[in-house]
Structure formats: structure tokens, C-alpha cells
């Protein structure tokens, strides 16, 4: 018994040492540093406070059931989270280039720096977003047990959107050096994904509504991360009747396990591809 | 390239370093050897390519074509570990505004495996302890430059690279920095700095090169060059040299 206890302690010490070794890796050092810097950023604080206030207002005014509360919150979340992630991410990344000179003058790879900054950016945004949402939910979310699951799922999807649009922000910040151009393109990007794309889907739906366009709509939805998140959440809340005639199609395909796996795989692609192409540019660009 | 009377062990070697930005050529096949234990000045007007050359050495500007830079005979293309030997002080200290000075220094120390041997001494000399708890964004320009000096000189690097050392430094800090450079040179460190201030070069540099429009125009020791041109100062010497060239 004593030998087993000694072995367990030795294993624990080995695991602890390995973990300490990992956290002293430059990626983790940069990640922790970025989070610390971001959470002290006044714009992130303003974002968190504003999100809390508007979220509370939405939950307080007219959301007497969890379903209504989440559905109301969804529109606000899909509007603000991608927009702020894009702009904050791009500006903070491009403004950090002078300090990157000092970091890269040390024995640090561009891989550790890029992905450490990405993780730190996402970390800061997630902390601000989650704190705001959770606090407003604690105060104003309708107190029903089923609601907690729906709210948590919405929070999770909001975090996914942060990962997606932060990846995009870094990708675009690597290609566009002028800040005015960068902000302009960010806004166009958001406008395209949040408004234009849905107008396009609506137009196709109304023009070709008499034809079996569900497969085409499915593909089109997969090509917009905001729409993927919207449809996944609506399916989860079981209010796909809002989607009209296509609800049966989405329930059949996206509601199934395969549909969910495809949706999340597409979301992963929306994170991985911008990160990959952004890093490819970063690796060879002048700092 | 001018010949030397003695042969030293080469510390930094630039071989056919060329750098273009679109149609603009910033550096034209620069060939330069900087020996160990010297203070070497890179002179030139704005836009001459001094900072580009420095940044190429630091890996901040990727090398193009057949350009090569060797640090202690090792190519910087093959490994980035040479940066462990180099301390770099950029011209403008742009550190994170929301973080305290001590947090920034702690972060930079954690990123480096080496021990910051001179941390406490330089902090004490420059009075950094009095504002170590302040956010970087709230510091005056002089205080920011002190932090910049600390982050570069707190280690015992073999090579120190400084971009425009006098920029933004008040006379007191400038004096301190020059003494620091002389001290490090006595220890056998190699120092490379860019400047367009002739007086700095005259005062502390052992060797210098003048870059004009991306090409090496002059390569010599400052005092020898002044004597050759029969001038009173380096500025006079350069003016006389360019008049002769034209």
C-alpha cells in the first residue's frame, strides 16, 4: 500500500513537472501576457459593460420564457460578437507590431508568437463576453431548468464565433497594413456575412422557392459561419418553424448527428483556414 | 572593401545582402564584416538602408535572393538560435501601454533562457524602480527609453544592436548609454548601432560604414578617415569626401 502511494506521488510530481515545462513554453508565456494585456484594454471593458447592459435589457423586457430569451439574445449576439471580434482583433494585432520586434529579437519562433497572440486575443474576448452574458443571465434570465442548457449552448456558440472572427481579424491584419483600409475591410466583411449574405439567401429563396432548393440552401448556409451558428441554435431550441418551408429539411439533415458533425466541421474549417493563411503571410512578412 | 592591417575573428558578416520593396531597392548587395569586440557605426541619411540592414540581421526583414548573413559563421537562414546572443534596442520603445513596467520586464525575462545578470544594477542606475509599478502608457518619453535600455542591456549578450541610440534620450540617459557601450566593449561584446549623428560616431565608434542609397560609400575607422580627409571633424571629413567623389 505504501509503495503504491509512493508511486502515485512520483507520478503526480512527474506530471506536474511536465506541465510546468509546458507552461514555460513561449506560446504559453505569450498567451498569458496577451490575456493580461487585453483584459486591461479599455475598449474590451466598454464592450463587456455594453454587452451586459444590452443583454440585460433584452432579457428583462419581454422574455418570460427561456426560449424567447435565447431567441432574442441570439440576434444581438450574432450582430455584436463577430463585429467586435473583427475590429478589436485586427486593431490590437496591427498596433502590436512594434513590440513584436522586441519579442522576435529573442529566440522566439513566429509560430509561438502568432498563435500565442491569437489564443490571448480569443481569451480576452471570451472572458469579457462570458462575464457579461453570465452576469446578465444570473440577474434576468427566466428561472427554468431547461433554460440553463439552452443558455449555455448559446454561450458556447458565441465563443465559437469569437474563435472564427478573431482568426479572420488576424488574417486580414496581415494583408492590410493601413489602419483605415483595415477597418473599412473589416466593416465590409461583417456587413457581407451578417446582412448581404442573408439578403442573397432570401432572394434565392423567393426567386426559386418553387424548386427543391434546400440542398443549395444547405450549402450556402455552410459558407457563412454566422448562419451555421444561427441554424444550429434554432435547431437546438426546436424553433425551426421560423425558417419556414426549409425547416423540415434542416431538421432532417442538420438536426441529425451527421448534420451536427458537418456543421461543426465546417465551423472548424472557418477557424483553421483563416489561421493557416494568416500565419503563412505572417511567417514571411516584414515585422 | 578596405583592407585591414590585422585579421580579427569575424562576428557578423553580411554577404550580398539585397533588399527590395517593389521597385525600390533599399540595399544593393551589401558586403560587410563586423569583427568582435568593436563598436561599429552604420551611418547614413534617412532612407539610406541602415535600419533595413539591421532588421535583416534581426530576422525582422526576411532575406531575399542570394543574400546571406552569418553570425559567428552560422547562417541566420538555417537557425534562429543566434538571436540568443543578440540584444536589440529599437529606435522607438513601443511596449504594451496597459501593462506595468515590471510586468513587461518579467515577460521579456521569461521569454529568454539566459539570466538577466545586470537587471538590478541597471534598474538602480536608471531609477526604474521608482516607476516600475506604473503602466507603460503613462510614462514620459525619457522613462520609456530607460525601459528600452534595460530590456536590451540586462543580459550579457555577445552582440548588441541599437537603432538610433540617441533618439528620444535626454543628455543624462545618452551619457549613461555611451558609458554602457564602452563598458560592454571592454568585456569583448560587439556593438552595432545606426545613427545619422556624426558626433556620436566620433565619440564612441571604432569602425564605421556610411550607407548612401543602399550602397556602402565609406568603410573606415572614424579617426583615420578624418585624418585622411585632413578635416577637423567627421562631418567635415564626409563633406570633403563627397565633394571629391563628385
Coordinates of C-alpha atoms in Angstrom, one line a residue:
Chain A
X1 CA 0.0 0.0 0.0
X2 CA 2.8 2.3 0.9
X3 CA 4.7 1.5 -2.3
X4 CA 1.5 2.3 -4.3
X5 CA 1.2 5.6 -2.6
X6 CA 4.8 6.5 -3.2
X7 CA 4.4 5.6 -6.9
X8 CA 1.3 7.7 -7.2
X9 CA 3.1 10.7 -5.6
X10 CA 6.1 10.2 -8.0
X11 CA 3.7 10.1 -11.0
X12 CA 2.0 13.2 -9.8
X13 CA 5.4 15.0 -9.5
X14 CA 6.3 13.9 -13.0
X15 CA 3.0 15.2 -14.4
X16 CA 3.4 18.4 -12.5
X17 CA 7.0 18.9 -13.8
X18 CA 5.9 18.1 -17.4
X19 CA 3.0 20.7 -17.0
X20 CA 5.4 23.3 -15.6
X21 CA 7.7 22.6 -18.6
X22 CA 4.8 23.1 -21.0
X23 CA 3.7 26.4 -19.4
X24 CA 7.2 27.8 -19.7
X25 CA 7.0 27.3 -23.5
X26 CA 7.0 30.7 -25.3
X27 CA 3.5 30.0 -26.6
X28 CA 2.0 29.9 -23.1
X29 CA 4.1 32.8 -21.9
X30 CA 2.8 35.0 -24.8
X31 CA -0.7 33.6 -24.3
X32 CA -0.8 34.6 -20.6
X33 CA 0.8 38.0 -21.4
X34 CA -1.8 38.8 -24.2
X35 CA -4.7 37.9 -21.9
X36 CA -3.3 40.2 -19.2
X37 CA -2.9 43.0 -21.7
X38 CA -6.3 42.5 -23.3
X39 CA -8.4 42.4 -20.2
X40 CA -7.0 45.8 -19.2
X41 CA -7.8 47.3 -22.5
X42 CA -10.5 49.9 -22.0
X43 CA -12.3 49.0 -25.3
X44 CA -12.7 45.4 -24.1
X45 CA -14.1 46.7 -20.8
X46 CA -16.5 49.0 -22.6
X47 CA -17.5 46.1 -24.8
X48 CA -18.2 43.9 -21.8
X49 CA -20.2 46.5 -20.0
X50 CA -22.2 47.4 -23.1
X51 CA -22.9 43.8 -23.8
X52 CA -24.0 43.2 -20.2
X53 CA -26.4 46.3 -20.4
X54 CA -28.0 45.5 -23.7
X55 CA -28.2 41.8 -22.9
X56 CA -29.9 42.5 -19.6
X57 CA -32.3 44.9 -21.3
X58 CA -33.2 42.2 -23.9
X59 CA -33.7 39.5 -21.2
X60 CA -35.6 41.8 -18.9
X61 CA -38.0 43.3 -21.4
X62 CA -40.5 40.7 -22.7
X63 CA -38.6 37.4 -22.3
X64 CA -40.8 35.5 -20.0
X65 CA -39.6 32.0 -21.1
X66 CA -36.1 30.7 -21.7
X67 CA -36.9 30.1 -25.4
X68 CA -37.9 33.7 -26.0
X69 CA -34.9 35.0 -24.0
X70 CA -32.4 32.9 -26.0
X71 CA -34.1 33.7 -29.4
X72 CA -34.0 37.4 -28.5
X73 CA -30.4 37.2 -27.4
X74 CA -29.3 35.3 -30.5
X75 CA -29.9 38.3 -32.8
X76 CA -27.9 40.6 -30.6
X77 CA -25.1 38.1 -30.2
X78 CA -24.8 37.4 -33.9
X79 CA -24.7 41.2 -34.6
X80 CA -22.1 42.3 -32.0
X81 CA -19.8 39.4 -31.3
X82 CA -18.4 39.0 -34.9
X83 CA -18.2 42.8 -35.4
X84 CA -16.3 43.5 -32.2
X85 CA -14.0 40.4 -32.6
X86 CA -13.1 41.5 -36.1
X87 CA -12.3 45.1 -35.3
X88 CA -10.7 44.7 -31.9
X89 CA -8.6 41.7 -33.1
X90 CA -7.4 43.5 -36.2
X91 CA -6.5 46.8 -34.5
X92 CA -4.8 45.3 -31.4
X93 CA -2.8 42.9 -33.7
X94 CA -1.6 45.6 -36.1
X95 CA -0.8 48.0 -33.2
X96 CA 1.4 45.4 -31.6
X97 CA 3.8 45.1 -34.5
X98 CA 6.5 47.5 -32.9
X99 CA 6.5 45.3 -29.7
X100 CA 6.7 42.2 -31.9
X101 CA 10.2 43.5 -33.0
X102 CA 11.4 43.3 -29.4
X103 CA 9.9 39.8 -28.9
X104 CA 11.2 38.4 -32.2
X105 CA 14.7 39.8 -31.3
X106 CA 14.7 36.9 -28.8
X107 CA 14.9 33.2 -29.6
X108 CA 11.1 33.0 -30.3
X109 CA 9.6 31.4 -33.3
X110 CA 6.9 33.2 -35.3
X111 CA 4.7 30.2 -34.7
X112 CA 4.7 30.7 -31.0
X113 CA 4.2 34.4 -31.4
X114 CA 1.3 34.3 -33.9
X115 CA -0.6 31.5 -32.2
X116 CA 0.1 32.8 -28.7
X117 CA -1.3 36.2 -29.7
X118 CA -4.3 34.5 -31.3
X119 CA -5.0 32.5 -28.2
X120 CA -4.5 35.5 -26.0
X121 CA -6.9 37.6 -28.1
X122 CA -9.6 35.0 -28.0
X123 CA -9.0 34.5 -24.3
X124 CA -9.6 38.2 -23.6
X125 CA -12.7 38.4 -25.8
X126 CA -14.1 35.2 -24.3
X127 CA -13.6 36.4 -20.7
X128 CA -15.3 39.7 -21.5
X129 CA -18.2 38.1 -23.4
X130 CA -18.8 35.3 -21.0
X131 CA -18.7 37.5 -17.9
X132 CA -21.2 39.9 -19.5
X133 CA -23.6 37.2 -20.7
X134 CA -23.4 35.2 -17.5
X135 CA -24.0 38.2 -15.2
X136 CA -27.0 39.3 -17.2
X137 CA -28.4 35.8 -17.2
X138 CA -27.9 35.5 -13.4
X139 CA -29.9 38.7 -12.9
X140 CA -32.5 38.5 -15.6
X141 CA -32.7 35.1 -17.3
X142 CA -36.1 33.3 -16.7
X143 CA -35.5 30.8 -13.9
X144 CA -36.4 27.5 -15.5
X145 CA -34.1 24.4 -15.5
X146 CA -34.4 23.8 -19.3
X147 CA -33.3 27.4 -19.9
X148 CA -29.8 26.8 -18.4
X149 CA -28.9 24.2 -21.0
X150 CA -30.1 26.5 -23.9
X151 CA -28.3 29.5 -22.4
X152 CA -25.1 27.5 -22.0
X153 CA -25.3 26.3 -25.6
X154 CA -25.8 29.8 -26.8
X155 CA -22.8 30.9 -24.8
X156 CA -20.7 28.1 -26.3
X157 CA -21.7 29.1 -29.8
X158 CA -20.9 32.8 -29.1
X159 CA -17.4 31.6 -28.0
X160 CA -17.1 29.7 -31.3
X161 CA -17.9 32.9 -33.2
X162 CA -15.1 34.6 -31.3
X163 CA -12.6 32.0 -32.4
X164 CA -13.8 32.3 -36.1
X165 CA -13.8 36.1 -36.4
X166 CA -10.6 36.5 -34.4
X167 CA -8.9 34.2 -36.9
X168 CA -10.3 36.4 -39.7
X169 CA -9.1 39.6 -38.0
X170 CA -5.5 38.3 -37.8
X171 CA -5.7 37.0 -41.4
X172 CA -6.8 40.4 -42.7
X173 CA -4.5 42.4 -40.4
X174 CA -1.6 40.5 -42.0
X175 CA -2.6 41.5 -45.5
X176 CA -3.8 45.1 -45.0
X177 CA -1.2 47.4 -43.4
X178 CA -3.1 50.7 -43.5
X179 CA -5.4 51.0 -40.5
X180 CA -8.1 53.0 -42.4
X181 CA -8.2 50.3 -45.1
X182 CA -8.2 47.5 -42.5
X183 CA -11.1 49.0 -40.6
X184 CA -13.0 49.6 -43.8
X185 CA -12.5 46.0 -45.0
X186 CA -13.4 44.6 -41.5
X187 CA -16.8 46.5 -41.7
X188 CA -17.4 45.3 -45.2
X189 CA -16.6 41.7 -44.1
X190 CA -19.0 41.9 -41.3
X191 CA -21.7 43.6 -43.5
X192 CA -21.2 40.8 -46.0
X193 CA -21.6 37.9 -43.5
X194 CA -24.3 39.5 -41.3
X195 CA -26.5 41.3 -43.8
X196 CA -25.7 40.8 -47.5
X197 CA -25.3 37.1 -47.4
X198 CA -28.8 36.6 -45.8
X199 CA -30.3 39.0 -48.4
X200 CA -28.8 36.8 -51.0
X201 CA -30.2 33.7 -49.5
X202 CA -33.6 35.4 -49.2
X203 CA -33.5 36.5 -52.8
X204 CA -32.7 33.0 -54.0
X205 CA -35.4 31.6 -51.7
X206 CA -38.0 33.9 -53.1
X207 CA -36.9 33.6 -56.8
X208 CA -36.6 29.8 -56.8
X209 CA -39.0 28.9 -54.0
X210 CA -41.0 26.6 -56.2
X211 CA -37.9 24.4 -56.8
X212 CA -36.2 22.0 -54.4
X213 CA -33.5 24.4 -53.4
X214 CA -32.9 23.0 -49.9
X215 CA -29.6 21.3 -50.8
X216 CA -28.4 24.6 -52.3
X217 CA -29.5 26.5 -49.2
X218 CA -27.8 24.0 -47.0
X219 CA -24.5 24.5 -48.9
X220 CA -25.0 28.3 -48.8
X221 CA -25.5 28.2 -45.1
X222 CA -22.3 26.2 -44.6
X223 CA -20.5 29.0 -46.4
X224 CA -21.4 31.5 -43.7
X225 CA -20.3 30.9 -40.1
X226 CA -22.9 33.2 -38.7
X227 CA -25.7 31.3 -40.5
X228 CA -24.3 28.0 -39.3
X229 CA -24.4 29.2 -35.7
X230 CA -27.9 30.6 -36.1
X231 CA -29.3 27.4 -37.6
X232 CA -27.6 25.2 -35.1
X233 CA -29.0 27.2 -32.2
X234 CA -32.5 27.3 -33.7
X235 CA -32.5 23.6 -34.2
X236 CA -31.4 23.1 -30.6
X237 CA -34.2 25.3 -29.4
X238 CA -36.6 23.5 -31.7
X239 CA -38.0 26.6 -33.3
X240 CA -37.1 25.9 -36.8
X241 CA -40.6 26.8 -37.8
X242 CA -39.2 30.3 -38.0
X243 CA -37.2 29.0 -41.0
X244 CA -40.4 28.3 -42.9
X245 CA -40.6 25.6 -45.5
X246 CA -36.9 24.7 -45.2
X247 CA -37.4 23.8 -41.5
X248 CA -38.2 20.2 -42.3
X249 CA -35.1 19.9 -44.5
X250 CA -32.9 21.4 -41.8
X251 CA -34.5 19.3 -39.1
X252 CA -33.9 16.3 -41.2
X253 CA -30.3 17.0 -42.2
X254 CA -28.8 19.5 -39.7
X255 CA -30.8 18.1 -36.8
X256 CA -29.3 14.7 -37.2
X257 CA -26.0 13.7 -35.7
X258 CA -24.4 13.7 -39.2
X259 CA -25.7 17.2 -39.8
X260 CA -24.3 18.4 -36.5
X261 CA -20.9 16.9 -37.2
X262 CA -20.9 18.5 -40.6
X263 CA -21.8 21.9 -39.1
X264 CA -19.1 21.7 -36.5
X265 CA -16.6 20.5 -39.0
X266 CA -17.4 23.5 -41.2
X267 CA -17.0 25.8 -38.2
X268 CA -13.6 24.3 -37.5
X269 CA -12.7 25.0 -41.2
X270 CA -13.8 28.6 -40.7
X271 CA -11.3 28.8 -37.8
X272 CA -8.4 26.8 -39.2
X273 CA -8.3 28.2 -42.8
X274 CA -8.0 31.9 -41.9
X275 CA -5.5 31.0 -39.2
X276 CA -3.4 29.0 -41.6
X277 CA -3.4 31.6 -44.4
X278 CA -2.9 34.4 -41.9
X279 CA 0.1 32.6 -40.4
X280 CA 1.6 31.8 -43.9
X281 CA 1.7 35.5 -44.6
X282 CA 2.9 36.4 -41.1
X283 CA 5.8 33.9 -41.4
X284 CA 7.4 35.7 -44.3
X285 CA 6.3 39.3 -43.8
X286 CA 8.5 42.1 -42.5
X287 CA 7.7 43.0 -39.0
Chain B
X1 CA 36.1 47.0 -49.2
X2 CA 39.1 48.5 -47.4
X3 CA 41.8 46.1 -46.2
X4 CA 42.6 45.7 -42.6
X5 CA 46.1 45.6 -41.2
X6 CA 45.2 42.9 -38.7
X7 CA 42.9 39.8 -39.1
X8 CA 40.2 39.5 -36.5
X9 CA 37.7 36.8 -35.9
X10 CA 34.6 37.8 -37.8
X11 CA 31.5 38.1 -35.7
X12 CA 28.8 39.4 -38.1
X13 CA 29.1 39.0 -41.8
X14 CA 26.8 40.4 -44.4
X15 CA 27.2 38.7 -47.8
X16 CA 25.5 40.1 -50.9
X17 CA 22.6 41.4 -48.9
X18 CA 20.0 42.8 -51.2
X19 CA 16.6 44.1 -50.2
X20 CA 13.9 45.4 -52.5
X21 CA 10.4 46.8 -51.8
X22 CA 8.5 46.6 -55.1
X23 CA 10.5 48.7 -57.5
X24 CA 12.5 50.4 -54.8
X25 CA 15.9 48.9 -54.0
X26 CA 16.7 49.6 -50.3
X27 CA 20.0 47.6 -50.2
X28 CA 22.4 46.8 -53.1
X29 CA 24.4 43.7 -52.5
X30 CA 25.9 44.8 -49.2
X31 CA 29.2 43.0 -48.2
X32 CA 30.4 43.9 -44.7
X33 CA 32.3 42.2 -41.9
X34 CA 32.0 43.4 -38.4
X35 CA 34.6 42.0 -36.1
X36 CA 34.2 41.0 -32.5
X37 CA 34.9 43.4 -29.6
X38 CA 34.3 46.6 -31.6
X39 CA 31.8 49.4 -31.6
X40 CA 30.6 49.6 -35.2
X41 CA 28.6 52.5 -36.5
X42 CA 26.3 52.4 -39.5
X43 CA 25.9 56.0 -40.7
X44 CA 23.8 57.4 -43.4
X45 CA 21.0 59.8 -44.2
X46 CA 17.3 58.9 -43.8
X47 CA 16.3 56.2 -46.3
X48 CA 19.9 55.0 -46.9
X49 CA 19.1 51.5 -45.7
X50 CA 20.8 51.4 -42.3
X51 CA 17.7 50.3 -40.4
X52 CA 16.8 47.8 -43.2
X53 CA 20.3 46.2 -42.8
X54 CA 19.8 46.0 -39.0
X55 CA 16.4 44.5 -39.4
X56 CA 17.7 41.9 -41.8
X57 CA 20.2 40.8 -39.2
X58 CA 17.5 40.5 -36.6
X59 CA 15.3 38.4 -38.8
X60 CA 12.6 41.1 -38.9
X61 CA 13.1 41.7 -42.6
X62 CA 13.3 38.3 -44.4
X63 CA 16.4 37.9 -46.6
X64 CA 15.9 37.9 -50.3
X65 CA 17.6 36.1 -53.3
X66 CA 21.1 35.1 -52.5
X67 CA 21.5 37.4 -49.5
X68 CA 23.3 35.8 -46.6
X69 CA 24.1 36.9 -43.1
X70 CA 26.5 35.0 -40.8
X71 CA 26.7 35.4 -37.1
X72 CA 29.8 33.6 -35.7
X73 CA 30.0 31.7 -39.1
X74 CA 26.4 30.4 -38.7
X75 CA 23.8 31.4 -41.3
X76 CA 20.8 33.1 -39.9
X77 CA 18.7 31.4 -42.6
X78 CA 19.3 28.0 -41.0
X79 CA 18.6 28.7 -37.4
X80 CA 17.1 31.5 -35.2
X81 CA 19.1 30.5 -32.1
X82 CA 21.7 33.2 -32.9
X83 CA 19.2 35.7 -31.5
X84 CA 20.0 34.4 -28.0
X85 CA 23.4 36.1 -28.4
X86 CA 22.0 39.4 -29.5
X87 CA 20.4 42.3 -27.5
X88 CA 18.3 44.6 -29.6
X89 CA 17.2 48.1 -28.8
X90 CA 14.7 49.5 -31.3
X91 CA 14.6 53.2 -32.0
X92 CA 11.1 53.8 -30.6
X93 CA 10.1 51.9 -27.4
X94 CA 6.5 50.8 -28.3
X95 CA 5.7 48.4 -25.4
X96 CA 2.2 47.5 -24.3
X97 CA 0.5 50.6 -22.9
X98 CA -1.7 48.9 -20.4
X99 CA 0.9 46.8 -18.6
X100 CA 3.2 47.9 -15.8
X101 CA 6.9 48.3 -16.4
X102 CA 7.8 45.4 -14.1
X103 CA 5.2 43.1 -15.9
X104 CA 6.8 43.9 -19.3
X105 CA 10.3 43.2 -18.0
X106 CA 9.2 40.0 -16.3
X107 CA 7.6 38.9 -19.6
X108 CA 10.7 39.5 -21.5
X109 CA 12.8 37.7 -18.9
X110 CA 10.5 34.7 -19.1
X111 CA 10.9 34.6 -22.9
X112 CA 14.7 34.3 -22.6
X113 CA 16.6 31.3 -21.1
X114 CA 19.5 33.5 -20.0
X115 CA 19.9 35.1 -16.6
X116 CA 19.4 38.8 -16.5
X117 CA 22.7 39.5 -14.8
X118 CA 22.5 43.3 -15.0
X119 CA 18.8 43.7 -14.2
X120 CA 19.2 45.1 -10.7
X121 CA 22.2 47.2 -11.5
X122 CA 20.6 49.0 -14.5
X123 CA 17.3 49.4 -12.7
X124 CA 19.1 51.1 -9.9
X125 CA 21.3 53.2 -12.1
X126 CA 18.4 54.5 -14.2
X127 CA 16.0 54.8 -11.3
X128 CA 13.5 52.5 -12.9
X129 CA 12.4 51.1 -9.5
X130 CA 10.6 54.4 -8.9
X131 CA 8.2 53.8 -11.8
X132 CA 8.2 50.0 -12.1
X133 CA 4.6 49.9 -10.9
X134 CA 3.3 52.4 -13.5
X135 CA 1.6 51.5 -16.7
X136 CA 3.9 51.9 -19.7
X137 CA 1.4 54.2 -21.4
X138 CA 1.6 56.7 -18.6
X139 CA 5.4 57.2 -18.8
X140 CA 7.3 60.1 -20.2
X141 CA 9.4 59.6 -23.3
X142 CA 12.6 59.6 -21.2
X143 CA 11.2 56.9 -18.9
X144 CA 10.2 54.8 -21.8
X145 CA 13.7 55.0 -23.3
X146 CA 15.1 53.9 -19.9
X147 CA 12.9 50.8 -20.1
X148 CA 14.1 50.3 -23.6
X149 CA 17.8 50.4 -22.4
X150 CA 17.0 48.0 -19.6
X151 CA 15.4 45.3 -21.8
X152 CA 18.4 45.4 -24.1
X153 CA 21.2 45.6 -21.6
X154 CA 20.0 43.5 -18.7
X155 CA 21.7 40.4 -20.3
X156 CA 25.3 39.8 -21.1
X157 CA 24.8 39.5 -24.8
X158 CA 27.8 38.9 -27.1
X159 CA 26.3 41.3 -29.7
X160 CA 24.3 44.4 -29.1
X161 CA 22.3 46.0 -31.9
X162 CA 20.9 49.5 -31.4
X163 CA 18.8 51.5 -33.8
X164 CA 19.5 55.2 -33.4
X165 CA 20.6 55.1 -29.8
X166 CA 20.3 58.9 -29.2
X167 CA 16.7 59.1 -30.4
X168 CA 14.5 60.4 -27.6
X169 CA 17.2 60.2 -25.0
X170 CA 17.9 63.2 -22.7
X171 CA 21.6 64.1 -22.3
X172 CA 21.8 62.3 -19.0
X173 CA 20.5 59.0 -20.4
X174 CA 22.5 59.4 -23.6
X175 CA 25.7 59.8 -21.4
X176 CA 24.7 56.7 -19.4
X177 CA 24.2 54.7 -22.6
X178 CA 27.5 55.7 -24.1
X179 CA 29.3 54.6 -20.9
X180 CA 27.3 51.3 -21.0
X181 CA 28.5 50.7 -24.6
X182 CA 32.2 51.4 -23.6
X183 CA 31.8 49.1 -20.7
X184 CA 30.4 46.3 -22.8
X185 CA 33.1 46.8 -25.4
X186 CA 35.7 46.3 -22.7
X187 CA 34.1 42.9 -21.9
X188 CA 34.6 41.9 -25.5
X189 CA 31.0 42.5 -26.7
X190 CA 30.3 43.6 -30.3
X191 CA 28.2 46.6 -30.7
X192 CA 26.4 47.7 -33.9
X193 CA 24.4 50.9 -34.0
X194 CA 22.8 53.0 -36.6
X195 CA 22.9 56.8 -36.5
X196 CA 22.9 59.9 -38.6
X197 CA 24.6 61.9 -35.8
X198 CA 28.3 62.3 -36.7
X199 CA 29.3 63.4 -33.2
X200 CA 28.1 60.0 -31.7
X201 CA 30.3 58.1 -34.2
X202 CA 33.3 60.2 -33.5
X203 CA 32.9 59.8 -29.8
X204 CA 32.5 56.1 -29.4
X205 CA 32.8 54.1 -32.7
X206 CA 35.9 52.1 -33.5
X207 CA 34.8 51.5 -37.1
X208 CA 32.1 52.9 -39.3
X209 CA 30.5 52.5 -42.6
X210 CA 28.4 55.0 -44.5
X211 CA 25.5 53.9 -46.4
X212 CA 24.1 56.1 -49.2
X213 CA 21.1 55.0 -51.3
X214 CA 21.6 51.4 -50.2
X215 CA 25.3 51.2 -51.0
X216 CA 28.5 51.3 -48.9
X217 CA 30.1 54.6 -49.6
X218 CA 32.8 54.7 -46.9
X219 CA 34.3 52.0 -44.7
X220 CA 37.0 53.1 -42.2
X221 CA 37.9 54.0 -38.7
X222 CA 36.5 57.4 -37.8
X223 CA 39.7 58.9 -36.6
X224 CA 41.7 57.5 -39.6
X225 CA 39.1 58.8 -42.0
X226 CA 39.2 62.3 -40.5
X227 CA 43.0 62.3 -40.8
X228 CA 42.8 61.1 -44.4
X229 CA 40.5 63.9 -45.4
X230 CA 42.5 66.4 -43.4
X231 CA 39.4 67.5 -41.6
X232 CA 38.6 68.7 -38.1
X233 CA 35.5 66.6 -37.6
X234 CA 33.8 63.6 -39.1
X235 CA 31.1 65.8 -40.6
X236 CA 33.8 67.9 -42.3
X237 CA 35.6 64.8 -43.5
X238 CA 32.5 63.4 -45.1
X239 CA 31.6 66.6 -46.8
X240 CA 35.2 66.8 -48.2
X241 CA 35.0 63.1 -49.3
X242 CA 31.7 63.6 -51.2
X243 CA 32.9 66.7 -52.9
X244 CA 36.0 64.7 -54.1
X245 CA 33.7 61.9 -55.3
X246 CA 31.5 64.2 -57.3

